Amino acid sequence: MTDAFEERITLETKDLSKRFDQKTIFNKLNLKIRYGKSIGIMGPSGTGKSVLLKCILGLMDYDGEILYKGKVLVKRNRKKVFDSFGMLFQGGALFDSLTIWQNIAFKLLNNEKKISKKDALKTVIGLLHSVGLNENVCNLMPEELSGGMQKRVALARAIADKPSLLFFDEPTTGLDPSTSFSINQLISSIVKKEGITSLVISHDPESIRKICDEVIFIENGSIGWQGSVSEMEKSNHKLLEDYLSPKKIT
Amino acid sequence: MNWNKKENLFFTLLSSIGTNVLLLAAQAGDLILFILRALVRSTLSPFFIKEHLRQIVVIGWASLPVVGLTAFFTGGALALQIYSGGSRLNAESAVPSIVAIGFLRELGPVLCGLMVAGRVSAAIAAELATMKVTEQLDALITLGTDPMKYLVAPRIIITTLFLPLLTAIGNVIGIYGGYLISTERLGFNPHLYLESTFKYIETGDIISSLTKAAVFGLIISSMGCFFGFKASKGALGVGKATTNAVVSASILILASNYMLTEVMFKQ
Ligand SMILES: Nc1ncnc2c1ncn2[C@@H]1O[C@H](COP(=O)(O)OP(=O)(O)OP(=O)(O)O)[C@@H](O)[C@H]1O
Ligand SMILES: [Mg+2]
């Protein structure tokens, strides 16, 4: 009975710990991301949310284990796993020597499938429209775009190859309210309608409400609160409450 | 009491030397592993042809003016110096062959190596370090591309292949610089000058020149890549990576130049 349930866990961390020199960032985190679900991670600035994501992606060393579809991820099998991952970095991380369209099409043009340039361009234009940009940015360089536009391009790049597991590090920070709204809308439509599993780090409760099914609140390097989005609203967990509706400092 | 203090100082000194030696050894080991890994991976597919072509332009083509100008002026100066030195021993006639052999065996590769080190290892280190601190390297990995293959391999291969070519061009321009000054300023007969230039050049000189250049190319590119990848966060990290790359590339070029000369030295 539990087997069927366990089977549907896409990603799992077991006693995941990370320290820089003497400083412990988080200790023995156990997360589970269920298949087709979207999990939101919140927590004050500097609690290690971005670091957690980098550990999961194998960009940093860590202690503990990370399992993808039940298999422990090690250096050797990560390359294959990356083919089905998509990641939006907090700062966008666009390649500044490539044009916008080359950035978005990077994975399409450089993986084994090797689609034609014409098809790639068509896909890119579709993606640009879906993130609210015009195709006339195609041949611009990243530095010619505003920070918010870069973020949208980065989002388009992350979803270009139709990943089955998506990671978002603060998808809406640095965007104006209306773009934030449409980005949330877009992510939620990708995630909810197409049933893509995802992990969203966000300070924006609106993003979490719209996109996620479950929420994890990290405090002091461990899970402080965990539950569904509707439970989050009703929770009387002190820090979470403060976090969601900060009291005015008078 | 006093003696104890001295002893303490001695051990502190000893341990700090020890730590530094260990650190240096670890870094040298890191570097060698890095180069080996880059070389091995650069021979495995996929090959990023477009990146290689881009590096030919950035590294090879764009270095030509620097190398050409340096070689020209040095060739001219060398002719003047040898003439004035040679005239003390009545050996002015040695100018053409000394300029040619000196340029081929020594000045050409070393000057070219140092000039390109200043340009290219700095540029490589700054570019890769910036990519590191802006998470572009991480992004590359998550997009399923190995930075070793996409970034490091093209730079190392192209620099190692093109520095000999640049050096060859630099040699010709340097020798021409010597020729121009000698014939225009020192009154050498152009025909005789060229004749004695080519009379004493041996194949070994050319091989030595190009071999040195290839080794320097490997040093320049791997220093740039290594320190770029090792950069720590922030603008400060980028600056430090650039300085480290240029300084260590220059020192290694001069050190390996001596060793290569020793190896290829014939009595
Ligand atoms: N490479 C590193 N070396 C040392 N310490 C680091 C490194 N990267 C991050 N840290 C530290 O880890 C902690 C967590 O950083 P992280 O970027 O994960 O925070 P965050 O939760 O994502 O914050 P924010 O919400 O502001 O993005 C910080 O205190 C930071 O100083
Ligand atoms: Mg962060």
XYZ file of C-alpha atoms and ligand atoms in Angstrom:
549
model
C 0.000 0.000 0.000
C 2.737 2.426 0.906
C 4.742 1.219 -2.119
C 2.437 2.834 -4.631
C 2.698 6.026 -2.666
C 6.476 5.909 -2.382
C 6.805 5.258 -6.094
C 5.458 8.645 -6.896
C 8.214 10.527 -5.181
C 10.272 12.265 -7.827
C 12.973 13.780 -5.708
C 13.986 13.120 -2.167
C 16.740 14.326 0.090
C 17.949 12.199 2.956
C 19.729 13.900 5.827
C 21.022 16.570 3.497
C 23.526 18.798 5.277
C 25.689 21.635 4.102
C 28.370 23.632 5.830
C 30.870 26.200 4.647
C 34.003 25.814 6.760
C 32.615 26.178 10.278
C 29.250 27.641 9.308
C 26.385 25.203 9.081
C 23.820 26.311 6.519
C 21.360 23.489 6.987
C 21.430 20.232 8.843
C 19.797 16.885 8.014
C 17.056 18.157 5.736
C 14.586 15.562 4.560
C 12.461 16.758 1.678
C 10.177 14.880 -0.634
C 8.855 16.171 -3.918
C 5.968 14.123 -5.170
C 5.428 13.425 -8.810
C 3.367 16.102 -10.529
C 3.307 18.289 -7.443
C 4.829 21.603 -6.841
C 6.604 22.327 -3.630
C 7.340 25.828 -2.398
C 10.242 26.708 -0.180
C 10.102 29.865 1.853
C 12.334 31.266 4.503
C 14.125 34.426 5.498
C 16.962 35.725 3.352
C 20.220 33.903 3.939
C 18.700 30.689 5.294
C 20.278 28.705 2.485
C 17.469 28.252 0.000
C 19.657 28.925 -3.004
C 22.404 26.757 -1.529
C 19.887 23.942 -1.043
C 18.958 24.133 -4.709
C 22.598 24.067 -5.766
C 23.191 20.997 -3.651
C 20.212 19.264 -5.202
C 21.574 20.128 -8.632
C 25.005 18.834 -7.672
C 26.646 22.217 -8.160
C 27.967 22.072 -4.606
C 29.257 19.262 -2.423
C 27.005 18.153 0.402
C 26.603 15.482 3.036
C 23.690 13.100 2.854
C 21.869 11.649 -0.115
C 19.688 12.924 -2.906
C 17.463 10.471 -4.730
C 15.870 11.045 -8.101
C 13.125 8.564 -8.948
C 14.506 6.335 -6.220
C 18.099 6.354 -7.447
C 20.862 8.026 -5.500
C 22.369 10.842 -7.527
C 26.127 10.656 -7.917
C 28.501 12.551 -10.192
C 28.358 9.817 -12.816
C 24.615 9.781 -13.443
C 23.944 13.479 -13.091
C 24.591 14.368 -16.713
C 21.754 12.120 -17.797
C 19.488 13.469 -15.103
C 20.124 17.058 -16.149
C 18.467 16.290 -19.467
C 15.120 16.239 -17.688
C 15.808 19.140 -15.321
C 15.180 22.812 -15.855
C 16.523 25.524 -13.618
C 15.854 29.228 -13.264
C 18.682 30.935 -11.401
C 18.026 33.752 -8.981
C 20.118 36.170 -11.050
C 19.055 34.810 -14.433
C 22.579 33.609 -15.320
C 22.181 34.217 -19.046
C 25.284 33.583 -21.147
C 26.512 37.070 -21.926
C 28.484 36.065 -24.990
C 25.386 34.673 -26.696
C 22.327 36.433 -28.079
C 18.916 36.055 -26.488
C 17.775 33.486 -28.968
C 20.986 31.481 -28.666
C 20.537 31.541 -24.897
C 17.014 30.206 -25.044
C 17.838 27.622 -27.685
C 21.063 26.532 -25.977
C 19.830 23.168 -24.792
C 17.846 22.528 -27.953
C 20.889 23.128 -30.140
C 23.501 21.449 -27.958
C 21.886 18.240 -26.805
C 21.878 14.929 -28.613
C 18.523 15.472 -30.293
C 19.954 18.238 -32.485
C 16.898 19.908 -33.906
C 17.253 22.194 -36.895
C 17.998 25.869 -36.438
C 14.693 26.799 -38.042
C 12.669 24.654 -35.647
C 14.667 25.967 -32.718
C 13.959 29.549 -33.755
C 10.261 28.770 -34.037
C 10.269 27.281 -30.539
C 12.181 30.267 -29.197
C 9.685 32.738 -30.620
C 6.834 30.774 -29.069
C 8.618 30.795 -25.726
C 9.337 34.515 -25.922
C 5.651 35.211 -26.488
C 4.681 33.033 -23.574
C 6.966 34.966 -21.211
C 5.557 38.235 -22.512
C 8.426 39.286 -24.755
C 8.510 40.204 -28.396
C 10.557 38.318 -31.001
C 12.518 41.474 -31.798
C 14.707 40.796 -28.745
C 16.013 37.630 -30.442
C 19.251 39.117 -31.700
C 19.988 41.356 -28.740
C 22.652 40.538 -26.181
C 21.584 39.937 -22.560
C 23.141 43.198 -21.332
C 20.808 45.108 -23.639
C 17.785 43.915 -21.660
C 16.515 45.113 -18.313
C 16.887 42.853 -15.292
C 13.242 41.842 -15.420
C 13.434 41.025 -19.109
C 16.553 38.944 -18.497
C 14.668 37.014 -15.865
C 11.914 36.247 -18.347
C 14.440 35.125 -20.925
C 16.026 32.907 -18.268
C 12.606 31.435 -17.570
C 12.118 30.745 -21.264
C 15.506 29.038 -21.372
C 14.660 26.891 -18.349
C 11.473 25.544 -19.905
C 12.703 25.365 -23.514
C 13.478 21.657 -23.544
C 10.265 20.660 -21.755
C 11.863 19.422 -18.542
C 9.997 17.039 -16.275
C 11.389 18.569 -13.104
C 11.671 22.329 -12.791
C 13.502 24.404 -10.217
C 12.771 28.070 -9.752
C 14.911 30.295 -7.585
C 12.788 33.358 -6.918
C 11.033 33.616 -10.276
C 9.406 36.963 -9.550
C 11.935 39.012 -7.612
C 12.889 42.173 -9.442
C 9.768 42.207 -11.578
C 6.975 44.733 -11.562
C 3.645 43.575 -10.080
C 1.950 43.007 -13.405
C 4.863 41.017 -14.850
C 5.090 39.072 -11.590
C 1.446 38.271 -11.974
C 1.868 37.022 -15.503
C 5.016 35.055 -14.654
C 3.174 33.376 -11.771
C 0.332 32.679 -14.133
C 2.717 31.240 -16.694
C 4.571 29.020 -14.242
C 1.366 27.803 -12.707
C -0.008 26.955 -16.125
C 3.156 25.049 -17.031
C 3.292 23.306 -13.705
C -0.375 22.645 -13.077
C -1.694 21.987 -16.560
C 1.186 19.928 -17.841
C 1.698 18.294 -14.472
C 5.371 19.106 -14.259
C 6.979 18.490 -10.920
C 8.608 21.567 -9.525
C 10.386 23.170 -6.654
C 9.858 26.878 -6.215
C 11.888 29.106 -3.956
C 10.117 32.359 -3.384
C 9.651 35.230 -1.010
C 6.456 36.073 -2.780
C 3.467 34.435 -1.044
C 1.468 35.140 -4.172
C 3.782 32.893 -6.226
C 3.517 30.158 -3.654
C -0.269 30.384 -3.494
C -0.615 30.299 -7.211
C 1.966 27.696 -8.135
C 2.474 25.346 -5.226
C 0.620 22.494 -3.623
C 2.840 22.164 -0.608
C 4.956 24.589 1.344
C 8.086 24.159 3.372
C 9.243 26.949 5.609
C 12.915 26.806 6.450
C 14.265 28.425 9.559
C 17.666 28.068 11.167
C 18.801 25.374 8.812
C 15.912 22.988 9.250
C 12.269 22.621 8.330
C 10.286 24.922 10.587
C 6.892 24.276 9.124
C 5.465 22.071 6.412
C 1.992 21.705 5.007
C -0.348 22.423 2.155
C -0.962 25.911 0.821
C -4.385 26.148 2.411
C -2.941 25.065 5.741
C -0.314 27.773 5.393
C -2.915 30.523 5.483
C -4.437 29.178 8.660
C -1.200 28.295 10.370
C -0.390 30.011 13.613
C 3.295 29.203 13.404
C 4.870 32.354 14.753
C 7.689 32.906 12.262
C 5.635 31.880 9.260
C 2.908 34.284 10.257
C 5.396 37.113 10.626
C 6.959 36.175 7.338
C 3.674 36.235 5.438
C 2.345 39.434 6.932
C 5.174 41.414 8.461
C 4.186 43.806 11.207
C 4.969 47.419 10.638
C 7.980 48.682 12.479
C 6.911 51.834 14.247
C 61.231 31.477 29.231
C 63.003 33.499 26.598
C 64.234 30.368 24.971
C 60.724 29.011 25.001
C 59.504 32.031 23.139
C 62.203 31.626 20.523
C 61.302 28.004 20.145
C 57.691 28.949 19.695
C 58.568 31.459 17.056
C 60.697 28.883 15.303
C 57.885 26.365 15.215
C 55.385 28.966 14.073
C 57.709 29.879 11.254
C 58.348 26.261 10.389
C 54.671 25.384 10.385
C 53.797 28.395 8.277
C 56.447 27.433 5.722
C 55.163 23.880 5.816
C 51.576 24.991 5.305
C 52.547 27.156 2.367
C 54.585 24.417 0.740
C 51.704 22.000 1.153
C 49.307 24.564 -0.283
C 51.560 25.159 -3.256
C 51.934 21.433 -3.859
C 48.176 20.970 -3.627
C 47.599 23.782 -6.095
C 50.219 22.438 -8.494
C 48.520 19.046 -8.264
C 45.151 20.666 -8.870
C 46.507 22.468 -11.891
C 48.083 19.378 -13.433
C 44.887 17.384 -12.922
C 42.919 20.264 -14.436
C 45.083 20.354 -17.573
C 44.999 16.579 -17.981
C 41.231 16.516 -17.566
C 40.793 19.318 -20.088
C 43.068 17.588 -22.605
C 41.345 14.234 -22.242
C 37.848 15.695 -22.473
C 38.747 17.854 -25.430
C 39.299 14.690 -27.455
C 35.857 13.262 -26.666
C 32.691 14.262 -28.511
C 30.659 16.439 -28.639
C 32.964 19.050 -30.158
C 31.789 22.606 -30.098
C 33.111 23.604 -33.512
C 31.598 27.067 -33.373
C 33.291 27.798 -30.058
C 36.626 26.723 -31.552
C 36.127 29.037 -34.517
C 35.192 31.890 -32.209
C 38.378 31.353 -30.225
C 40.459 31.437 -33.410
C 39.201 34.954 -33.977
C 39.431 36.060 -30.343
C 42.790 34.492 -29.553
C 44.606 34.117 -32.870
C 43.471 36.903 -35.120
C 43.130 39.586 -32.445
C 46.647 38.915 -31.112
C 48.295 39.574 -34.472
C 48.757 43.363 -34.145
C 50.293 43.074 -30.686
C 52.645 40.310 -31.743
C 53.538 42.022 -35.031
C 54.362 45.391 -33.496
C 56.371 43.895 -30.645
C 58.357 41.715 -33.004
C 59.042 44.534 -35.461
C 60.419 46.970 -32.897
C 62.402 44.302 -31.069
C 63.936 43.097 -34.336
C 65.032 46.633 -35.136
C 66.469 47.236 -31.676
C 68.246 43.889 -31.727
C 69.980 44.757 -35.008
C 71.212 48.059 -33.586
C 72.457 46.460 -30.358
C 74.304 43.642 -32.061
C 75.839 46.080 -34.506
C 77.135 48.332 -31.756
C 78.306 45.374 -29.655
C 79.724 43.584 -32.683
C 81.652 46.620 -33.869
C 83.787 46.385 -30.715
C 85.059 43.007 -31.930
C 84.893 43.826 -35.613
C 82.019 41.418 -35.947
C 79.367 43.689 -37.517
C 78.873 41.114 -40.224
C 77.321 38.770 -37.661
C 74.246 40.997 -37.364
C 72.015 39.123 -39.864
C 72.659 35.637 -38.520
C 72.463 36.649 -34.844
C 69.215 38.530 -35.413
C 67.762 35.529 -37.253
C 68.913 32.855 -34.854
C 68.234 34.964 -31.773
C 64.735 35.663 -32.956
C 63.912 32.145 -33.970
C 65.288 30.324 -30.984
C 64.622 32.780 -28.220
C 63.048 36.173 -28.694
C 60.251 35.167 -31.052
C 58.595 32.528 -28.898
C 59.302 34.252 -25.567
C 58.109 37.703 -26.648
C 55.111 36.302 -28.421
C 54.350 34.105 -25.400
C 54.601 36.986 -22.946
C 52.558 39.386 -25.065
C 49.838 36.822 -25.658
C 49.954 35.864 -21.974
C 49.148 39.460 -21.094
C 46.287 39.576 -23.539
C 44.858 36.113 -23.660
C 45.305 34.600 -20.216
C 43.939 37.791 -18.707
C 40.970 37.747 -21.055
C 40.275 34.052 -20.504
C 40.568 34.346 -16.729
C 38.349 37.431 -16.587
C 35.702 35.896 -18.843
C 35.525 32.557 -17.056
C 35.696 34.151 -13.607
C 32.826 36.467 -14.500
C 30.867 33.494 -15.760
C 31.580 31.728 -12.497
C 30.481 34.565 -10.230
C 27.338 35.282 -12.258
C 26.399 31.577 -12.109
C 26.748 31.118 -15.856
C 28.969 28.092 -15.242
C 26.279 26.570 -13.057
C 23.700 27.361 -15.710
C 25.842 25.647 -18.335
C 25.987 22.492 -16.239
C 22.241 22.451 -15.617
C 21.713 22.796 -19.355
C 23.589 19.525 -19.727
C 26.819 20.932 -21.148
C 30.228 20.217 -19.673
C 32.099 23.518 -19.122
C 35.372 21.640 -19.584
C 34.344 20.784 -23.116
C 32.435 23.910 -24.025
C 34.735 26.527 -22.496
C 38.097 25.067 -21.556
C 38.836 22.698 -24.419
C 38.403 25.237 -27.256
C 40.562 27.791 -25.480
C 43.368 25.361 -24.724
C 43.351 23.737 -28.141
C 43.211 26.964 -30.107
C 45.856 28.750 -28.055
C 48.200 25.766 -28.214
C 47.762 25.444 -31.988
C 47.806 29.130 -32.822
C 50.660 30.383 -30.684
C 53.184 28.590 -32.952
C 51.540 30.252 -35.947
C 51.642 33.655 -34.273
C 55.249 33.035 -33.314
C 56.144 32.096 -36.873
C 54.601 35.333 -38.098
C 56.344 37.234 -35.288
C 59.676 35.652 -36.280
C 59.310 36.778 -39.864
C 58.307 40.312 -38.862
C 61.099 40.514 -36.273
C 63.729 39.386 -38.758
C 62.277 41.813 -41.277
C 62.537 44.597 -38.668
C 66.212 43.769 -38.247
C 66.673 43.706 -42.006
C 64.957 47.066 -42.471
C 67.026 48.828 -39.812
C 70.272 47.219 -40.972
C 69.798 48.113 -44.614
C 68.254 51.543 -44.153
C 70.174 52.777 -41.158
C 73.363 50.742 -40.888
C 74.123 50.521 -44.595
C 74.019 46.750 -45.063
C 73.627 45.460 -48.584
C 70.063 44.046 -48.777
C 71.035 41.096 -50.909
C 73.996 40.084 -48.773
C 71.994 40.616 -45.585
C 69.284 38.198 -46.677
C 71.827 35.711 -47.900
C 73.638 35.530 -44.584
C 70.319 35.483 -42.734
C 69.259 32.273 -44.394
C 72.696 30.704 -44.601
C 72.907 29.902 -40.900
C 69.275 29.039 -40.105
C 68.776 25.326 -39.430
C 65.594 23.283 -39.297
C 66.339 22.722 -35.625
C 65.971 26.446 -34.962
C 62.508 26.485 -36.457
C 61.433 23.333 -34.639
C 62.734 24.754 -31.379
C 60.859 27.995 -31.966
C 57.530 26.352 -32.692
C 57.832 23.739 -29.940
C 58.435 26.439 -27.380
C 55.472 28.407 -28.700
C 53.153 25.400 -28.416
C 54.208 24.796 -24.813
C 53.711 28.485 -24.021
C 50.266 28.351 -25.634
C 49.312 25.464 -23.370
C 50.597 27.387 -20.346
C 48.779 30.615 -21.271
C 45.397 29.028 -21.860
C 45.469 26.617 -18.959
C 46.473 29.358 -16.508
C 43.620 31.520 -17.747
C 41.097 28.690 -17.493
C 42.370 27.371 -14.173
C 42.309 30.675 -12.337
C 39.047 31.688 -14.003
C 37.354 28.517 -12.759
C 38.848 28.899 -9.297
C 37.619 32.490 -8.896
C 35.786 33.333 -5.728
C 32.695 35.485 -5.575
C 32.556 39.100 -6.594
C 34.426 41.647 -8.668
C 37.428 41.223 -6.379
C 37.561 37.539 -7.251
C 37.575 38.332 -10.965
C 40.442 40.803 -10.561
C 42.448 38.350 -8.510
C 41.899 35.575 -11.026
C 43.127 37.810 -13.843
C 46.273 38.886 -12.012
C 47.077 35.347 -10.911
C 46.634 34.044 -14.442
C 48.941 36.612 -16.057
C 51.631 36.470 -13.390
C 51.791 32.697 -13.206
C 51.620 32.304 -16.978
C 54.511 34.747 -17.427
C 56.679 33.087 -14.792
C 55.948 29.617 -16.117
C 56.752 30.745 -19.667
C 60.157 32.045 -18.628
C 60.909 29.017 -16.460
C 59.835 26.512 -19.084
C 61.730 28.492 -21.707
C 64.931 27.861 -19.811
C 64.148 24.177 -19.404
C 63.191 23.719 -23.043
C 66.321 25.543 -24.151
C 68.376 23.261 -21.940
C 66.713 20.203 -23.444
C 67.135 21.373 -27.042
C 70.601 22.793 -26.469
C 73.280 21.420 -28.812
C 76.969 21.969 -28.462
N 30.005 29.869 -1.916
C 29.734 30.202 -0.649
N 30.708 30.229 0.281
C 30.448 30.535 1.557
N 29.239 30.832 2.020
C 28.223 30.833 1.162
C 28.406 30.516 -0.228
N 27.209 30.586 -0.853
C 26.336 30.933 0.095
N 26.915 31.082 1.295
C 26.248 31.430 2.560
O 25.155 30.572 2.707
C 24.062 31.260 3.279
C 22.807 30.984 2.487
O 22.905 31.606 1.221
P 21.730 31.487 0.162
O 22.150 32.226 -1.039
O 21.353 30.072 0.003
O 20.557 32.269 0.885
P 19.049 32.356 0.426
O 18.232 31.630 1.434
O 18.902 31.928 -0.986
O 18.790 33.913 0.576
P 17.968 34.885 -0.400
O 16.541 34.715 -0.048
O 18.462 36.242 -0.024
O 18.281 34.516 -1.799
C 24.430 32.716 3.311
O 24.662 33.071 4.655
C 25.690 32.830 2.535
O 26.558 33.708 3.160
Mg 18.632 32.838 -2.782
